[in-house]
Coordinates of N, CA and C in Angstrom, one line a residue:
M92 N 0.9 -1.7 0.5 CA 0.1 0.0 -0.1 C 1.1 0.9 -0.4
P93 N 1.0 2.0 -1.3 CA 1.4 3.2 -1.0 C 1.0 4.4 0.3
K94 N 2.1 5.2 0.4 CA 1.8 6.8 1.1 C 1.4 7.2 1.1
F95 N 0.2 7.7 1.7 CA -0.4 9.0 1.1 C 0.4 10.6 1.1
K96 N 0.0 11.0 0.2 CA 0.7 12.3 -0.3 C -0.1 13.9 1.1
T97 N 0.9 14.6 1.1 CA -0.2 15.3 1.7 C -1.2 16.7 0.3
H98 N -2.3 17.0 0.9 CA -2.5 18.2 -0.4 C -1.5 19.4 -0.2
R99 N -0.6 19.4 -1.2 CA 0.2 20.7 -1.2 C -0.6 21.9 -0.9
A100 N -1.2 22.4 -1.6 CA -2.2 23.5 -2.3 C -2.7 24.1 0.0
S101 N -3.5 22.7 0.2 CA -3.8 22.8 1.4 C -3.4 23.5 2.5
A102 N -1.8 22.8 2.1 CA -0.6 22.9 3.5 C -0.1 24.1 3.5
K103 N -0.2 25.0 2.5 CA 0.2 26.1 2.0 C -0.9 27.0 2.7
R104 N -1.8 27.1 2.9 CA -2.9 27.7 3.0 C -3.2 27.5 4.9
F105 N -3.2 26.8 5.2 CA -3.8 26.5 6.7 C -2.7 25.8 7.2
K106 N -3.0 26.4 8.4 CA -1.8 25.8 10.0 C -2.9 25.3 10.3
K107 N -2.3 24.5 11.7 CA -3.2 24.0 12.6 C -2.2 24.4 14.4
T108 N -3.8 24.5 14.4 CA -3.3 25.0 15.7 C -2.9 23.6 17.2
A109 N -2.5 24.4 18.5 CA -2.1 23.7 19.4 C -3.1 22.9 19.1
K110 N -4.4 23.2 19.5 CA -5.8 22.7 20.5 C -6.1 21.4 19.4
G111 N -5.6 21.8 17.9 CA -6.5 21.0 16.6 C -7.1 21.9 15.6
A112 N -7.4 22.8 15.8 CA -7.7 23.5 14.8 C -7.5 23.9 13.6
L113 N -8.0 24.5 12.7 CA -7.1 25.0 11.5 C -7.5 26.7 11.6
K114 N -6.2 27.4 11.0 CA -6.6 28.6 11.0 C -6.0 29.2 9.7
S115 N -7.0 29.5 9.0 CA -6.6 30.6 7.9 C -6.7 32.0 7.4
G116 N -6.2 32.3 6.4 CA -6.9 33.7 6.1 C -8.2 34.0 5.6
N117 N -8.4 34.6 6.0 CA -9.9 35.3 5.5 C -10.3 35.6 3.9
A118 N -11.8 34.5 3.8 CA -11.8 35.3 2.1 C -12.6 36.9 1.9
F119 N -12.6 37.1 0.6 CA -13.0 38.5 0.2 C -12.5 39.6 0.9
T120 N -11.1 39.4 0.2 CA -10.0 40.7 1.1 C -9.1 41.2 -0.1
S121 N -9.4 40.5 -1.4 CA -8.5 41.0 -2.6 C -9.1 42.4 -3.2
H122 N -10.1 42.7 -3.6 CA -10.5 43.5 -4.1 C -11.8 44.3 -4.0
R123 N -12.2 44.9 -4.6 CA -13.6 45.7 -4.0 C -13.8 46.1 -2.9
F124 N -13.3 46.7 -2.1 CA -13.4 47.4 -0.7 C -14.3 48.6 -0.8
H125 N -15.0 48.9 -2.1 CA -16.1 50.2 -1.5 C -16.9 49.9 -1.3
G126 N -17.3 48.4 -1.5 CA -18.9 47.3 -1.5 C -18.9 47.7 0.0
K127 N -17.7 47.7 0.9 CA -17.6 47.0 2.3 C -17.9 48.1 3.1
T128 N -18.2 48.1 4.3 CA -17.7 49.0 5.2 C -16.8 48.7 6.1
K129 N -16.1 49.6 6.8 CA -15.1 49.6 7.9 C -14.8 48.6 8.2
K130 N -16.2 48.8 9.4 CA -16.1 47.0 10.6 C -15.8 46.2 9.4
Q131 N -16.0 45.4 8.6 CA -16.5 45.0 7.5 C -14.7 44.1 7.4
R132 N -13.9 45.8 7.0 CA -12.4 45.7 6.4 C -11.6 45.7 7.5
R133 N -11.9 46.0 8.8 CA -10.9 45.6 9.6 C -11.1 43.9 10.2
Q134 N -12.3 43.7 10.1 CA -12.4 42.1 10.7 C -12.1 41.6 9.7
L135 N -12.2 41.3 8.3 CA -11.3 40.9 7.6 C -9.9 40.5 7.5
R136 N -8.8 41.6 8.4 CA -7.5 41.4 8.5 C -7.4 40.2 9.5
G137 N -6.1 39.9 9.3 CA -5.4 38.4 10.1 C -6.1 37.3 9.4
T138 N -6.6 36.3 10.6 CA -6.6 35.2 10.3 C -8.2 34.9 11.4
S139 N -8.5 33.7 11.1 CA -9.4 32.7 11.4 C -9.9 31.7 12.0
T140 N -10.4 31.2 12.3 CA -10.3 29.3 12.8 C -11.6 29.1 11.6
M141 N -10.9 27.7 11.4 CA -12.3 26.9 10.4 C -13.5 26.5 11.4
N142 N -14.5 26.5 10.8 CA -15.9 25.7 10.7 C -15.2 24.0 11.6
H143 N -16.1 24.6 12.6 CA -15.9 23.2 13.2 C -16.7 21.6 11.8
T144 N -17.7 22.1 11.3 CA -18.2 21.0 10.1 C -17.6 21.0 9.2
T145 N -17.0 21.9 8.4 CA -15.6 21.9 7.5 C -14.3 21.3 7.9
L146 N -14.5 21.5 9.8 CA -12.6 20.6 9.4 C -12.7 19.3 9.4
K147 N -12.9 18.3 9.7 CA -13.1 16.9 9.1 C -12.4 16.5 8.0
T148 N -13.2 17.2 6.3 CA -12.2 17.2 5.2 C -11.1 17.9 4.8
Y149 N -10.9 18.7 5.8 CA -9.7 19.9 5.8 C -8.5 19.0 6.6
T150 N -8.6 18.4 7.5 CA -7.7 17.8 8.1 C -7.0 16.6 7.2
H151 N -8.3 15.9 6.9 CA -8.3 14.9 6.0 C -7.6 15.1 4.7
L152 N -7.4 16.3 3.7 CA -6.8 16.6 3.4 C -5.0 16.9 3.5
L153 N -5.2 17.3 4.6 CA -3.9 17.4 5.5 C -2.7 16.4 5.6
Y154 N -3.9 16.1 6.4 CA -3.0 14.6 7.7 C -3.1 13.5 7.2
N155 N -4.0 13.0 6.3 CA -4.3 11.5 5.9 C -5.3 10.7 6.9
I156 N -6.0 11.5 7.6 CA -6.5 10.3 8.6 C -7.8 9.3 8.3

């Protein structure tokens, strides 16, 4: 049985935290900021943790569990 390979695109975008959550950058941050409020732009900075419903899918891509 061959070894599983890590999905490299996912590995570049997500990092695992100490408690097992995945953190990533936010979507909707590349352009068209004139349609967003200052509060939205401020809250889209930095990183956020992934929702637990999609966590299983992405951990399988990263760690082949």
